[in-house]
Amino acid sequence: MPHINAAAALQICVLLSALPAQYFISQWYGTDSAQRIQITERLIIASWSSFTKSYLNRDAWADCLKLWLSRTSMCLNVGLLILHFRNWYYGGKTKIGDNEAETHSYFAESTHVRSPKPEYIQFSVGQVIVHKRFGYSGVIVGWDVKAKAPEEWLQHKYPPEKQDLKDTPHYRILINKANGFGKSTAYIPEEELTIIMGLEVVHHPDMKAYFSGYDGSKYIMQPWLKKIYPHD
């Protein structure tokens, strides 16, 4: 959509009037009054037609409005991307809306710093575990003091007789691919896990994103993860 200020409007008027003025001057003299009136009418009609095609055209304004909306949407998307990157790197929480915390904190994936660490959280990020019932091994990459997940998931996971488990610590697990379990991650209550000491080899494509090595008892967190779990 063309943006017209005072200077632009003046330039438009000058441009619109330049050629007609030349023609008007050359034709005005040497004609009678009837011819002058006809020439003047033609000039006025031609100038108005040119103006309406450029600035009073509905399609032109619609195209400019679409362009403005697309640029606004692109700027918003870039801003959100930068905001999410800051949340990931600094381990903080910046609100985007009223439901931001709900959207980004499910399944122990929230980036808010877990400090202080409650004494009843028995396990730590980097420890290798085995699931008591299913037997697969894996490594802890996050925890919540109680289950944080969509309500539909909680209702499916915990029937009425297991409702108490929702209020116990839950851990996010990268499942060892060597087990052939099928799933790559899990979100498990504390009572279903057993810690294994001295088992270094956990095969998972995301291991290097979370850990930099193994110290003999557990995996060493990458700096960004250590910021979120400073006491593990």
Short mmCIF file of C-alpha atoms in Angstrom, two decimals:
data_model
loop_
_atom_site.label_atom_id
_atom_site.label_comp_id
_atom_site.label_asym_id
_atom_site.label_seq_id
_atom_site.Cartn_x
_atom_site.Cartn_y
_atom_site.Cartn_z
CA MET A 1 0.00 0.00 0.00
CA PRO A 2 1.65 3.28 -1.11
CA HIS A 3 2.42 5.59 1.73
CA ILE A 4 1.67 9.20 0.82
CA ASN A 5 3.00 12.07 2.85
CA ALA A 6 2.98 15.75 2.00
CA ALA A 7 6.23 15.67 0.01
CA ALA A 8 5.15 12.62 -1.98
CA ALA A 9 1.76 14.16 -2.72
CA LEU A 10 3.45 17.30 -4.07
CA GLN A 11 5.74 15.25 -6.31
CA ILE A 12 2.78 13.27 -7.64
CA CYS A 13 0.90 16.45 -8.48
CA VAL A 14 3.92 17.88 -10.29
CA LEU A 15 4.43 14.68 -12.32
CA LEU A 16 0.75 14.39 -13.17
CA SER A 17 0.60 17.97 -14.30
CA ALA A 18 3.90 18.19 -16.22
CA LEU A 19 2.89 16.71 -19.56
CA PRO A 20 -0.69 18.05 -19.53
CA ALA A 21 0.67 21.50 -18.71
CA GLN A 22 3.04 21.41 -21.66
CA TYR A 23 0.28 20.30 -23.95
CA PHE A 24 -2.12 22.85 -22.47
CA ILE A 25 0.32 25.72 -22.99
CA SER A 26 1.06 24.71 -26.56
CA GLN A 27 -2.57 24.28 -27.46
CA TRP A 28 -4.23 27.01 -25.44
CA TYR A 29 -3.07 29.90 -27.50
CA GLY A 30 -4.30 30.10 -31.09
CA THR A 31 -7.62 28.41 -30.25
CA ASP A 32 -11.05 29.81 -29.64
CA SER A 33 -12.88 29.60 -26.33
CA ALA A 34 -14.83 26.42 -27.23
CA GLN A 35 -11.61 24.58 -28.09
CA ARG A 36 -10.01 25.79 -24.86
CA ILE A 37 -12.88 24.36 -22.83
CA GLN A 38 -12.63 21.00 -24.61
CA ILE A 39 -8.88 20.84 -24.07
CA THR A 40 -9.28 21.69 -20.38
CA GLU A 41 -11.95 19.01 -19.91
CA ARG A 42 -9.76 16.36 -21.55
CA LEU A 43 -6.80 17.28 -19.34
CA ILE A 44 -8.89 17.08 -16.15
CA ILE A 45 -10.36 13.69 -17.12
CA ALA A 46 -6.96 12.25 -18.06
CA SER A 47 -5.34 13.45 -14.80
CA TRP A 48 -8.14 12.06 -12.63
CA SER A 49 -8.08 8.71 -14.46
CA SER A 50 -4.33 8.36 -13.88
CA PHE A 51 -4.70 9.21 -10.19
CA THR A 52 -7.53 6.72 -9.56
CA LYS A 53 -5.65 3.90 -11.26
CA SER A 54 -2.63 4.43 -9.00
CA TYR A 55 -4.14 5.33 -5.61
CA LEU A 56 -7.85 4.53 -5.63
CA ASN A 57 -7.56 1.04 -7.06
CA ARG A 58 -9.02 -1.61 -4.74
CA ASP A 59 -6.78 -4.43 -5.99
CA ALA A 60 -3.62 -2.36 -5.47
CA TRP A 61 -4.59 -1.60 -1.89
CA ALA A 62 -5.49 -5.27 -1.26
CA ASP A 63 -2.10 -6.43 -2.57
CA CYS A 64 -0.28 -3.92 -0.37
CA LEU A 65 -2.30 -5.03 2.66
CA LYS A 66 -1.35 -8.68 2.02
CA LEU A 67 2.33 -7.68 1.78
CA TRP A 68 2.14 -5.79 5.06
CA LEU A 69 0.47 -8.72 6.83
CA SER A 70 3.06 -11.18 5.53
CA ARG A 71 5.93 -8.98 6.76
CA THR A 72 4.26 -8.60 10.16
CA SER A 73 3.82 -12.37 10.46
CA MET A 74 7.47 -12.98 9.52
CA CYS A 75 8.70 -10.53 12.18
CA LEU A 76 6.53 -12.21 14.80
CA ASN A 77 7.87 -15.66 13.92
CA VAL A 78 11.48 -14.45 14.12
CA GLY A 79 10.78 -12.89 17.52
CA LEU A 80 9.31 -16.12 18.87
CA LEU A 81 12.28 -18.10 17.56
CA ILE A 82 14.72 -15.80 19.36
CA LEU A 83 12.66 -16.01 22.54
CA HIS A 84 12.63 -19.83 22.48
CA PHE A 85 16.39 -19.90 21.91
CA ARG A 86 16.95 -17.66 24.95
CA ASN A 87 14.77 -19.94 27.06
CA TRP A 88 16.73 -22.99 25.94
CA TYR A 89 20.19 -21.46 26.45
CA TYR A 90 19.71 -19.63 29.73
CA GLY A 91 17.43 -22.13 31.39
CA GLY A 92 14.92 -19.41 32.17
CA LYS A 93 11.22 -18.97 31.54
CA THR A 94 9.91 -16.03 29.55
CA LYS A 95 6.15 -15.83 29.21
CA ILE A 96 4.68 -15.61 25.73
CA GLY A 97 1.10 -15.96 26.90
CA ASP A 98 -1.02 -17.28 29.72
CA ASN A 99 -0.53 -20.90 28.65
CA GLU A 100 3.23 -20.72 27.92
CA ALA A 101 4.18 -22.67 31.06
CA GLU A 102 1.70 -25.43 30.24
CA THR A 103 2.79 -25.69 26.62
CA HIS A 104 6.53 -25.96 27.30
CA SER A 105 6.80 -27.82 30.62
CA TYR A 106 5.29 -31.24 29.84
CA PHE A 107 7.27 -34.45 30.34
CA ALA A 108 10.21 -32.85 32.19
CA GLU A 109 11.10 -30.65 29.21
CA SER A 110 10.66 -27.32 30.95
CA THR A 111 13.77 -25.13 30.97
CA HIS A 112 13.11 -23.53 34.35
CA VAL A 113 15.98 -24.11 36.77
CA ARG A 114 15.42 -26.95 39.28
CA SER A 115 16.83 -25.24 42.34
CA PRO A 116 16.77 -26.03 45.15
CA LYS A 117 16.43 -29.74 44.51
CA PRO A 118 13.88 -31.36 46.87
CA GLU A 119 15.32 -34.04 49.12
CA TYR A 120 12.68 -36.57 48.05
CA ILE A 121 13.98 -36.56 44.44
CA GLN A 122 16.10 -39.70 44.71
CA PHE A 123 17.64 -39.84 41.24
CA SER A 124 19.69 -37.41 39.14
CA VAL A 125 20.10 -36.45 35.50
CA GLY A 126 22.80 -38.61 33.91
CA GLN A 127 22.13 -41.74 35.94
CA VAL A 128 21.51 -45.00 34.10
CA ILE A 129 18.27 -46.78 34.98
CA VAL A 130 16.38 -49.99 34.33
CA HIS A 131 12.60 -50.16 34.20
CA LYS A 132 11.40 -52.60 36.87
CA ARG A 133 8.51 -54.05 34.84
CA PHE A 134 9.61 -53.76 31.21
CA GLY A 135 13.33 -54.36 31.71
CA TYR A 136 14.70 -51.76 29.29
CA SER A 137 17.66 -49.54 30.26
CA GLY A 138 18.13 -45.85 29.63
CA VAL A 139 19.48 -42.59 31.01
CA ILE A 140 17.69 -39.80 32.89
CA VAL A 141 17.64 -36.46 31.04
CA GLY A 142 15.12 -34.58 33.20
CA TRP A 143 12.72 -34.76 36.13
CA ASP A 144 9.62 -33.11 37.59
CA VAL A 145 8.60 -33.07 41.25
CA LYS A 146 5.26 -34.51 40.07
CA ALA A 147 3.78 -35.57 36.77
CA LYS A 148 3.39 -32.69 34.31
CA ALA A 149 1.54 -33.80 31.20
CA PRO A 150 -1.70 -33.10 29.31
CA GLU A 151 -4.76 -34.14 31.28
CA GLU A 152 -5.78 -36.68 28.63
CA TRP A 153 -2.38 -38.40 28.92
CA LEU A 154 -2.61 -38.52 32.71
CA GLN A 155 -6.09 -40.02 32.65
CA HIS A 156 -4.94 -42.72 30.24
CA LYS A 157 -1.70 -43.42 32.12
CA TYR A 158 -3.19 -43.44 35.60
CA PRO A 159 -6.61 -45.04 36.14
CA PRO A 160 -8.48 -44.25 39.40
CA GLU A 161 -6.58 -46.86 41.41
CA LYS A 162 -3.22 -45.26 40.46
CA GLN A 163 -4.11 -41.59 40.83
CA ASP A 164 -1.61 -41.16 43.68
CA LEU A 165 1.28 -41.74 41.28
CA LYS A 166 0.56 -38.42 39.55
CA ASP A 167 1.88 -36.59 42.63
CA THR A 168 5.19 -38.45 42.79
CA PRO A 169 8.49 -37.53 41.03
CA HIS A 170 8.63 -38.35 37.32
CA TYR A 171 11.69 -38.75 35.10
CA ARG A 172 12.26 -38.31 31.38
CA ILE A 173 14.31 -41.20 29.97
CA LEU A 174 16.28 -41.73 26.78
CA ILE A 175 15.74 -45.44 26.16
CA ASN A 176 18.75 -47.57 25.19
CA LYS A 177 18.31 -48.53 21.54
CA ALA A 178 20.21 -51.76 22.19
CA ASN A 179 17.17 -53.06 24.07
CA GLY A 180 15.04 -53.01 20.92
CA PHE A 181 12.13 -51.64 22.94
CA GLY A 182 10.66 -49.59 20.10
CA LYS A 183 10.09 -46.30 21.92
CA SER A 184 12.94 -43.77 22.08
CA THR A 185 11.85 -41.85 25.21
CA ALA A 186 9.67 -42.44 28.25
CA TYR A 187 8.20 -40.46 31.15
CA ILE A 188 8.25 -42.68 34.20
CA PRO A 189 7.30 -42.36 37.90
CA GLU A 190 10.14 -42.86 40.35
CA GLU A 191 8.82 -46.10 41.83
CA GLU A 192 9.18 -47.90 38.49
CA LEU A 193 12.92 -47.20 38.12
CA THR A 194 16.08 -48.82 39.46
CA ILE A 195 19.51 -47.16 39.24
CA ILE A 196 22.43 -49.09 37.69
CA MET A 197 26.00 -48.12 38.56
CA GLY A 198 28.94 -48.62 36.22
CA LEU A 199 26.93 -49.13 33.01
CA GLU A 200 28.32 -46.64 30.52
CA VAL A 201 26.94 -47.74 27.19
CA VAL A 202 23.54 -46.28 26.39
CA HIS A 203 22.85 -46.09 22.65
CA HIS A 204 20.62 -43.23 21.62
CA PRO A 205 20.98 -40.66 18.81
CA ASP A 206 20.47 -37.74 21.24
CA MET A 207 23.11 -38.73 23.81
CA LYS A 208 25.70 -36.16 22.66
CA ALA A 209 23.12 -33.38 22.79
CA TYR A 210 22.59 -34.03 26.51
CA PHE A 211 25.94 -35.40 27.71
CA SER A 212 29.64 -34.87 27.08
CA GLY A 213 31.02 -38.05 28.62
CA TYR A 214 30.83 -40.59 31.45
CA ASP A 215 32.56 -40.28 34.86
CA GLY A 216 32.26 -43.89 35.99
CA SER A 217 28.98 -43.48 37.84
CA LYS A 218 26.82 -41.37 35.56
CA TYR A 219 26.86 -39.35 32.37
CA ILE A 220 28.25 -35.79 32.47
CA MET A 221 25.68 -33.14 31.54
CA GLN A 222 26.30 -30.63 28.79
CA PRO A 223 26.63 -27.03 30.13
CA TRP A 224 23.11 -26.00 29.01
CA LEU A 225 21.58 -28.99 30.86
CA LYS A 226 23.70 -28.36 33.98
CA LYS A 227 22.21 -24.87 34.18
CA ILE A 228 18.75 -26.38 34.48
CA TYR A 229 19.80 -29.07 37.00
CA PRO A 230 22.64 -27.42 38.97
CA HIS A 231 22.38 -29.82 41.94
CA ASP A 232 22.29 -33.14 40.03
#
